[in-house]
């Protein structure tokens, strides 16, 4: 009624309509809970798929979900440990949760020995609800795969298998300890990143106990960047720089993708805390380690080469990687990662042809069944969440350039590089830096919002093209009726 070639007109202004519907959808997601909340979190950081009203409404999806009753919390602990809450944790457990999310809620406690801990208690009926939600998603993927040329039939199974791992807190504890060891072994990150200690003796399938973290959440911008006043006479900020914070965040996840091949796939702002070190620099504390993907050494190198080829314009490298992934061309992934506008559509294209082109482009994105690395689905989610945080801080760092340099650094031993190739890579990164700093200058002069917002505008134009395609298809269907 509000868009397309022949809008019929609505009874309310479009902005008011978006605000109202965003609130309705947010309410529905919170009421349903479970896996629906993960969809809400994705919406909160997306750049262009839905109007900005949805981002504003959904920002509290990260740790402000509906709460389980204290009786349900007690029941889960008793079922897991065969003892009451006070017998397991003592009398220092707060009944009101400090945070509540899609999988579980967190209660603060002080143990008898004085340790401050976070007790993460899974929602009592989560496993059953999550399995039904994911089964529905799997059926929809299979249906789309059978009725179109988009090869996603097996993707639902893969996503279901990995997200269900989040309901096993012993698996989360193992992930947490593994990433902690990787961070400690990295001299560049071991001071800038911290992984809270897990107390395995107080952890089970549905209850996880870890060290309590005092700090600000990643999007608590006023606290993080506010003036630092150790005297305590006024509310104390951390006095930290946005660029330092986002540099650490991007360095951490670049190392996971290109160096370790062990990737945290839910880095939303509720899962990262910020602390101020005595040096005056930030430390990122990463929590919630239920969802990881492991990359084979071959896939890790392919992914690094994909990024290097993408940023340096190495078409041959892009085609080699895309062929290995079962794709006819690398254009679909390149457009997505770089938010590049697609080639203009033919002027005489019919709505049916436009719709078929959209399906063909989606099919190119997923590639040939059996060759497409399904891990890429979660890697793309990781990148989207990190991009959302960089945009939140008004693009203080060149995210694409940092990711590209990390990819190149971890490919140094991959093959011999000629002097010409090395110089070409340096020149490409120099140009990308120049584009970024020009965007920063425009932002400083008040002529732009930042590099990530410019990418967002490109995403919006791409999204609008898809909406127009769907609108045209709708008009054809109406005419057929």
Short mmCIF file of N, CA and C in Angstrom, two decimals, residues 314-451:
data_model
loop_
_atom_site.label_atom_id
_atom_site.label_comp_id
_atom_site.label_asym_id
_atom_site.label_seq_id
_atom_site.Cartn_x
_atom_site.Cartn_y
_atom_site.Cartn_z
N UNK A 314 41.83 -9.21 -7.05
CA UNK A 314 42.41 -10.38 -7.70
C UNK A 314 41.28 -11.27 -8.21
N UNK A 315 40.83 -11.04 -9.43
CA UNK A 315 39.69 -11.77 -9.97
C UNK A 315 40.00 -13.26 -10.11
N UNK A 316 41.24 -13.58 -10.46
CA UNK A 316 41.61 -14.99 -10.62
C UNK A 316 41.49 -15.72 -9.28
N UNK A 317 42.00 -15.08 -8.22
CA UNK A 317 41.91 -15.70 -6.89
C UNK A 317 40.47 -15.88 -6.46
N UNK A 318 39.62 -14.88 -6.72
CA UNK A 318 38.20 -14.97 -6.37
C UNK A 318 37.53 -16.13 -7.10
N UNK A 319 37.82 -16.26 -8.39
CA UNK A 319 37.18 -17.32 -9.17
C UNK A 319 37.64 -18.70 -8.72
N UNK A 320 38.92 -18.83 -8.35
CA UNK A 320 39.42 -20.13 -7.89
C UNK A 320 38.73 -20.55 -6.60
N UNK A 321 38.57 -19.61 -5.65
CA UNK A 321 37.92 -19.94 -4.39
C UNK A 321 36.44 -20.21 -4.61
N UNK A 322 35.78 -19.37 -5.42
CA UNK A 322 34.35 -19.56 -5.64
C UNK A 322 34.07 -20.88 -6.35
N UNK A 323 34.94 -21.28 -7.25
CA UNK A 323 34.78 -22.57 -7.93
C UNK A 323 34.90 -23.72 -6.94
N UNK A 324 35.86 -23.61 -6.03
CA UNK A 324 36.03 -24.64 -4.99
C UNK A 324 34.81 -24.72 -4.09
N UNK A 325 34.09 -23.61 -3.96
CA UNK A 325 32.88 -23.58 -3.13
C UNK A 325 31.62 -23.89 -3.92
N UNK A 326 31.77 -24.28 -5.17
CA UNK A 326 30.62 -24.68 -5.96
C UNK A 326 29.83 -23.53 -6.55
N UNK A 327 30.45 -22.35 -6.65
CA UNK A 327 29.75 -21.18 -7.18
C UNK A 327 30.16 -20.94 -8.62
N UNK A 328 29.20 -20.51 -9.42
CA UNK A 328 29.50 -20.20 -10.82
C UNK A 328 30.33 -18.93 -10.93
N UNK A 329 30.12 -18.01 -10.00
CA UNK A 329 30.85 -16.75 -9.98
C UNK A 329 30.97 -16.26 -8.56
N UNK A 330 31.96 -15.42 -8.29
CA UNK A 330 32.15 -14.86 -6.95
C UNK A 330 31.38 -13.57 -6.76
N UNK A 331 30.67 -13.11 -7.78
CA UNK A 331 30.04 -11.79 -7.72
C UNK A 331 29.05 -11.65 -6.56
N UNK A 332 28.24 -12.70 -6.33
CA UNK A 332 27.20 -12.60 -5.29
C UNK A 332 27.81 -12.36 -3.92
N UNK A 333 28.85 -13.15 -3.57
CA UNK A 333 29.48 -12.97 -2.26
C UNK A 333 30.26 -11.67 -2.20
N UNK A 334 30.91 -11.29 -3.29
CA UNK A 334 31.66 -10.04 -3.30
C UNK A 334 30.73 -8.85 -3.09
N UNK A 335 29.57 -8.86 -3.75
CA UNK A 335 28.60 -7.78 -3.58
C UNK A 335 28.15 -7.69 -2.13
N UNK A 336 27.90 -8.85 -1.50
CA UNK A 336 27.42 -8.87 -0.12
C UNK A 336 28.46 -8.36 0.85
N UNK A 337 29.68 -8.86 0.77
CA UNK A 337 30.72 -8.49 1.73
C UNK A 337 31.15 -7.04 1.59
N UNK A 338 31.13 -6.53 0.36
CA UNK A 338 31.59 -5.15 0.12
C UNK A 338 30.43 -4.18 0.00
N UNK A 339 29.19 -4.68 0.13
CA UNK A 339 27.99 -3.85 -0.07
C UNK A 339 28.06 -3.10 -1.39
N UNK A 340 28.50 -3.82 -2.44
CA UNK A 340 28.62 -3.21 -3.75
C UNK A 340 27.28 -3.25 -4.45
N UNK A 341 27.00 -2.20 -5.18
CA UNK A 341 25.76 -2.17 -5.95
C UNK A 341 25.91 -3.10 -7.16
N UNK A 342 24.84 -3.79 -7.45
CA UNK A 342 24.86 -4.70 -8.58
C UNK A 342 24.75 -3.94 -9.90
N UNK A 343 25.08 -4.63 -10.96
CA UNK A 343 24.97 -4.02 -12.27
C UNK A 343 23.51 -3.63 -12.53
N UNK A 344 23.34 -2.53 -13.25
CA UNK A 344 21.98 -2.06 -13.51
C UNK A 344 21.21 -3.10 -14.30
N UNK A 345 19.91 -3.22 -13.98
CA UNK A 345 19.07 -4.20 -14.64
C UNK A 345 18.65 -3.69 -16.02
N UNK A 346 18.33 -4.59 -16.93
CA UNK A 346 17.88 -4.18 -18.26
C UNK A 346 16.62 -3.32 -18.18
N UNK A 347 16.56 -2.28 -19.00
CA UNK A 347 15.43 -1.37 -18.94
C UNK A 347 14.13 -2.04 -19.36
N UNK A 348 14.21 -3.02 -20.27
CA UNK A 348 13.00 -3.66 -20.76
C UNK A 348 12.69 -4.96 -20.02
N UNK A 349 13.26 -5.15 -18.84
CA UNK A 349 13.07 -6.38 -18.09
C UNK A 349 11.64 -6.45 -17.53
N UNK A 350 10.98 -7.56 -17.74
CA UNK A 350 9.62 -7.75 -17.23
C UNK A 350 9.68 -8.14 -15.75
N UNK A 351 8.56 -7.98 -15.03
CA UNK A 351 8.54 -8.40 -13.63
C UNK A 351 8.90 -9.87 -13.44
N UNK A 352 8.41 -10.75 -14.37
CA UNK A 352 8.75 -12.17 -14.26
C UNK A 352 10.25 -12.38 -14.42
N UNK A 353 10.87 -11.68 -15.38
CA UNK A 353 12.31 -11.80 -15.60
C UNK A 353 13.09 -11.26 -14.41
N UNK A 354 12.59 -10.17 -13.83
CA UNK A 354 13.25 -9.59 -12.66
C UNK A 354 13.21 -10.56 -11.48
N UNK A 355 12.06 -11.20 -11.28
CA UNK A 355 11.93 -12.17 -10.20
C UNK A 355 12.86 -13.36 -10.42
N UNK A 356 12.91 -13.84 -11.66
CA UNK A 356 13.79 -14.97 -11.96
C UNK A 356 15.25 -14.60 -11.76
N UNK A 357 15.60 -13.35 -12.10
CA UNK A 357 16.98 -12.89 -11.89
C UNK A 357 17.32 -12.88 -10.41
N UNK A 358 16.37 -12.43 -9.56
CA UNK A 358 16.61 -12.40 -8.12
C UNK A 358 16.85 -13.80 -7.58
N UNK A 359 16.07 -14.78 -8.06
CA UNK A 359 16.26 -16.17 -7.62
C UNK A 359 17.61 -16.70 -8.09
N UNK A 360 17.98 -16.34 -9.33
CA UNK A 360 19.26 -16.79 -9.88
C UNK A 360 20.43 -16.23 -9.08
N UNK A 361 20.32 -14.97 -8.66
CA UNK A 361 21.38 -14.36 -7.86
C UNK A 361 21.47 -15.03 -6.49
N UNK A 362 20.33 -15.35 -5.88
CA UNK A 362 20.34 -16.05 -4.60
C UNK A 362 20.96 -17.43 -4.74
N UNK A 363 20.65 -18.11 -5.86
CA UNK A 363 21.23 -19.43 -6.11
C UNK A 363 22.75 -19.34 -6.25
N UNK A 364 23.23 -18.28 -6.91
CA UNK A 364 24.68 -18.09 -7.07
C UNK A 364 25.34 -17.87 -5.72
N UNK A 365 24.62 -17.26 -4.79
CA UNK A 365 25.16 -16.98 -3.46
C UNK A 365 25.46 -18.28 -2.72
N UNK A 366 24.56 -19.29 -2.83
CA UNK A 366 24.72 -20.52 -2.07
C UNK A 366 25.52 -21.59 -2.81
N UNK A 367 25.65 -21.46 -4.13
CA UNK A 367 26.50 -22.39 -4.85
C UNK A 367 25.91 -23.78 -4.99
N UNK A 368 26.77 -24.71 -5.39
CA UNK A 368 26.35 -26.08 -5.67
C UNK A 368 26.28 -26.89 -4.39
N UNK A 369 25.17 -27.61 -4.24
CA UNK A 369 24.98 -28.42 -3.04
C UNK A 369 26.09 -29.46 -2.92
N UNK A 370 26.63 -29.59 -1.72
CA UNK A 370 27.71 -30.53 -1.47
C UNK A 370 29.08 -29.89 -1.49
N UNK A 371 29.24 -28.76 -2.19
CA UNK A 371 30.52 -28.06 -2.24
C UNK A 371 30.51 -26.79 -1.38
N UNK A 372 29.34 -26.20 -1.23
CA UNK A 372 29.23 -24.94 -0.48
C UNK A 372 29.56 -25.15 0.99
N UNK A 373 30.57 -24.42 1.55
CA UNK A 373 30.93 -24.57 2.96
C UNK A 373 29.86 -23.91 3.85
N UNK A 374 29.12 -24.70 4.57
CA UNK A 374 28.02 -24.16 5.36
C UNK A 374 28.49 -23.29 6.51
N UNK A 375 29.76 -23.44 6.88
CA UNK A 375 30.31 -22.57 7.93
C UNK A 375 30.22 -21.09 7.55
N UNK A 376 30.18 -20.81 6.24
CA UNK A 376 30.13 -19.42 5.79
C UNK A 376 28.88 -18.71 6.28
N UNK A 377 27.81 -19.46 6.52
CA UNK A 377 26.57 -18.85 7.02
C UNK A 377 26.84 -18.17 8.36
N UNK A 378 27.54 -18.88 9.24
CA UNK A 378 27.81 -18.33 10.57
C UNK A 378 28.91 -17.27 10.52
N UNK A 379 29.86 -17.42 9.59
CA UNK A 379 30.90 -16.40 9.46
C UNK A 379 30.29 -15.08 9.00
N UNK A 380 29.32 -15.15 8.09
CA UNK A 380 28.67 -13.94 7.61
C UNK A 380 27.90 -13.27 8.75
N UNK A 381 27.27 -14.08 9.61
CA UNK A 381 26.57 -13.52 10.78
C UNK A 381 27.56 -12.82 11.71
N UNK A 382 28.71 -13.46 11.93
CA UNK A 382 29.74 -12.86 12.78
C UNK A 382 30.14 -11.49 12.24
N UNK A 383 30.41 -11.43 10.93
CA UNK A 383 30.84 -10.18 10.32
C UNK A 383 29.76 -9.11 10.39
N UNK A 384 28.49 -9.52 10.21
CA UNK A 384 27.39 -8.56 10.26
C UNK A 384 27.26 -7.95 11.66
N UNK A 385 27.45 -8.77 12.70
CA UNK A 385 27.34 -8.26 14.07
C UNK A 385 28.49 -7.31 14.39
N UNK A 386 29.70 -7.65 13.96
CA UNK A 386 30.85 -6.76 14.19
C UNK A 386 30.67 -5.46 13.42
N UNK A 387 30.17 -5.55 12.19
CA UNK A 387 29.91 -4.35 11.39
C UNK A 387 28.88 -3.47 12.10
N UNK A 388 27.85 -4.08 12.69
CA UNK A 388 26.84 -3.31 13.40
C UNK A 388 27.43 -2.54 14.57
N UNK A 389 28.37 -3.13 15.28
CA UNK A 389 29.00 -2.44 16.41
C UNK A 389 29.90 -1.30 15.92
N UNK A 390 30.62 -1.52 14.82
CA UNK A 390 31.46 -0.45 14.28
C UNK A 390 30.59 0.72 13.80
N UNK A 391 29.44 0.41 13.20
CA UNK A 391 28.52 1.46 12.78
C UNK A 391 27.96 2.19 14.01
N UNK A 392 27.67 1.45 15.08
CA UNK A 392 27.14 2.06 16.31
C UNK A 392 28.10 3.13 16.84
N UNK A 393 29.42 2.89 16.71
CA UNK A 393 30.43 3.84 17.18
C UNK A 393 30.84 4.84 16.10
N UNK A 394 30.03 4.96 15.05
CA UNK A 394 30.27 5.93 13.98
C UNK A 394 31.54 5.64 13.19
N UNK A 395 31.81 4.37 12.97
CA UNK A 395 32.91 3.93 12.08
C UNK A 395 34.27 4.51 12.45
N UNK A 396 34.76 4.26 13.67
CA UNK A 396 36.05 4.84 14.05
C UNK A 396 37.25 4.15 13.41
N UNK A 397 37.07 2.93 12.89
CA UNK A 397 38.20 2.21 12.29
C UNK A 397 37.78 1.66 10.93
N UNK A 398 38.80 1.37 10.12
CA UNK A 398 38.59 0.81 8.79
C UNK A 398 38.43 -0.71 8.93
N UNK A 399 37.21 -1.14 9.18
CA UNK A 399 36.94 -2.57 9.43
C UNK A 399 37.39 -3.44 8.27
N UNK A 400 37.03 -3.06 7.05
CA UNK A 400 37.40 -3.88 5.89
C UNK A 400 38.92 -3.98 5.75
N UNK A 401 39.60 -2.86 5.94
CA UNK A 401 41.05 -2.88 5.82
C UNK A 401 41.71 -3.75 6.87
N UNK A 402 41.21 -3.69 8.11
CA UNK A 402 41.78 -4.51 9.18
C UNK A 402 41.56 -5.99 8.92
N UNK A 403 40.35 -6.35 8.48
CA UNK A 403 40.08 -7.76 8.18
C UNK A 403 40.96 -8.23 7.01
N UNK A 404 41.09 -7.38 5.99
CA UNK A 404 41.92 -7.74 4.84
C UNK A 404 43.38 -7.94 5.20
N UNK A 405 43.92 -7.06 6.03
CA UNK A 405 45.32 -7.20 6.44
C UNK A 405 45.54 -8.46 7.27
N UNK A 406 44.56 -8.79 8.12
CA UNK A 406 44.68 -10.02 8.90
C UNK A 406 44.67 -11.24 7.98
N UNK A 407 43.80 -11.21 6.97
CA UNK A 407 43.75 -12.32 6.01
C UNK A 407 45.09 -12.47 5.29
N UNK A 408 45.66 -11.35 4.85
CA UNK A 408 46.95 -11.40 4.15
C UNK A 408 48.06 -11.88 5.06
N UNK A 409 48.05 -11.41 6.31
CA UNK A 409 49.09 -11.80 7.26
C UNK A 409 49.11 -13.31 7.47
N UNK A 410 47.92 -13.90 7.51
CA UNK A 410 47.84 -15.33 7.76
C UNK A 410 47.93 -16.16 6.50
N UNK A 411 48.26 -15.52 5.37
CA UNK A 411 48.50 -16.23 4.11
C UNK A 411 49.96 -16.12 3.69
N UNK A 412 50.80 -15.57 4.54
CA UNK A 412 52.19 -15.32 4.13
C UNK A 412 52.91 -16.58 3.70
N UNK A 413 52.60 -17.70 4.35
CA UNK A 413 53.29 -18.95 4.03
C UNK A 413 52.50 -19.82 3.04
N UNK A 414 51.41 -19.26 2.50
CA UNK A 414 50.52 -20.05 1.66
C UNK A 414 51.15 -20.38 0.31
N UNK A 415 51.79 -19.41 -0.29
CA UNK A 415 52.42 -19.62 -1.59
C UNK A 415 53.42 -18.50 -1.83
N UNK A 416 54.26 -18.69 -2.82
CA UNK A 416 55.23 -17.65 -3.14
C UNK A 416 54.51 -16.43 -3.70
N UNK A 417 54.94 -15.27 -3.27
CA UNK A 417 54.34 -14.03 -3.73
C UNK A 417 55.40 -13.23 -4.46
N UNK A 418 55.10 -12.83 -5.69
CA UNK A 418 56.05 -12.05 -6.46
C UNK A 418 56.07 -10.61 -5.94
N UNK A 419 57.12 -9.89 -6.33
CA UNK A 419 57.23 -8.48 -5.93
C UNK A 419 56.04 -7.68 -6.47
N UNK A 420 55.64 -7.97 -7.70
CA UNK A 420 54.51 -7.25 -8.30
C UNK A 420 53.22 -7.51 -7.54
N UNK A 421 53.01 -8.77 -7.12
CA UNK A 421 51.80 -9.10 -6.36
C UNK A 421 51.80 -8.39 -5.01
N UNK A 422 52.98 -8.36 -4.36
CA UNK A 422 53.07 -7.69 -3.06
C UNK A 422 52.78 -6.20 -3.20
N UNK A 423 53.33 -5.59 -4.22
CA UNK A 423 53.10 -4.16 -4.42
C UNK A 423 51.64 -3.88 -4.78
N UNK A 424 51.02 -4.80 -5.53
CA UNK A 424 49.62 -4.65 -5.88
C UNK A 424 48.74 -4.70 -4.64
N UNK A 425 49.08 -5.61 -3.72
CA UNK A 425 48.31 -5.72 -2.47
C UNK A 425 48.46 -4.46 -1.63
N UNK A 426 49.70 -3.96 -1.55
CA UNK A 426 49.95 -2.74 -0.76
C UNK A 426 49.19 -1.55 -1.35
N UNK A 427 49.19 -1.47 -2.67
CA UNK A 427 48.50 -0.35 -3.32
C UNK A 427 46.99 -0.44 -3.07
N UNK A 428 46.43 -1.65 -3.17
CA UNK A 428 45.00 -1.82 -2.96
C UNK A 428 44.61 -1.42 -1.53
N UNK A 429 45.42 -1.79 -0.56
CA UNK A 429 45.11 -1.43 0.83
C UNK A 429 45.29 0.07 1.05
N UNK A 430 46.27 0.66 0.36
CA UNK A 430 46.45 2.11 0.46
C UNK A 430 45.21 2.84 -0.07
N UNK A 431 44.68 2.37 -1.19
CA UNK A 431 43.48 3.00 -1.76
C UNK A 431 42.30 2.85 -0.81
N UNK A 432 42.14 1.65 -0.21
CA UNK A 432 41.04 1.44 0.73
C UNK A 432 41.18 2.36 1.94
N UNK A 433 42.40 2.51 2.44
CA UNK A 433 42.64 3.44 3.56
C UNK A 433 42.29 4.87 3.16
N UNK A 434 42.68 5.25 1.93
CA UNK A 434 42.40 6.60 1.47
C UNK A 434 40.89 6.86 1.41
N UNK A 435 40.15 5.87 0.93
CA UNK A 435 38.68 6.00 0.87
C UNK A 435 38.12 6.13 2.28
N UNK A 436 38.64 5.33 3.21
CA UNK A 436 38.16 5.38 4.60
C UNK A 436 38.44 6.75 5.22
N UNK A 437 39.67 7.26 5.08
CA UNK A 437 40.02 8.52 5.71
C UNK A 437 39.31 9.71 5.04
N UNK A 438 39.02 9.59 3.75
CA UNK A 438 38.22 10.62 3.10
C UNK A 438 36.81 10.63 3.70
N UNK A 439 36.28 9.43 3.95
CA UNK A 439 34.96 9.33 4.58
C UNK A 439 35.00 9.91 5.99
N UNK A 440 36.09 9.67 6.73
CA UNK A 440 36.23 10.22 8.09
C UNK A 440 36.30 11.75 8.05
N UNK A 441 37.00 12.27 7.03
CA UNK A 441 37.11 13.72 6.90
C UNK A 441 35.73 14.33 6.63
N UNK A 442 34.96 13.70 5.72
CA UNK A 442 33.61 14.19 5.46
C UNK A 442 32.75 14.12 6.72
N UNK A 443 32.93 13.07 7.48
CA UNK A 443 32.19 12.91 8.74
C UNK A 443 32.54 14.03 9.71
N UNK A 444 33.85 14.34 9.81
CA UNK A 444 34.32 15.41 10.70
C UNK A 444 33.76 16.76 10.27
N UNK A 445 33.64 16.97 8.96
CA UNK A 445 33.14 18.24 8.44
C UNK A 445 31.61 18.32 8.49
N UNK A 446 30.97 17.23 8.91
CA UNK A 446 29.52 17.23 8.98
C UNK A 446 28.84 16.91 7.67
N UNK A 447 29.57 16.32 6.73
CA UNK A 447 29.03 16.02 5.41
C UNK A 447 28.68 14.54 5.25
N UNK A 448 28.84 13.77 6.29
CA UNK A 448 28.54 12.34 6.21
C UNK A 448 28.51 11.73 7.59
N UNK A 449 27.97 10.51 7.70
CA UNK A 449 27.84 9.85 9.00
C UNK A 449 28.95 8.84 9.27
N UNK A 450 29.72 8.48 8.26
CA UNK A 450 30.79 7.53 8.48
C UNK A 450 30.83 6.44 7.42
N UNK A 451 31.95 5.72 7.39
CA UNK A 451 32.21 4.72 6.36
C UNK A 451 31.16 3.61 6.37
#
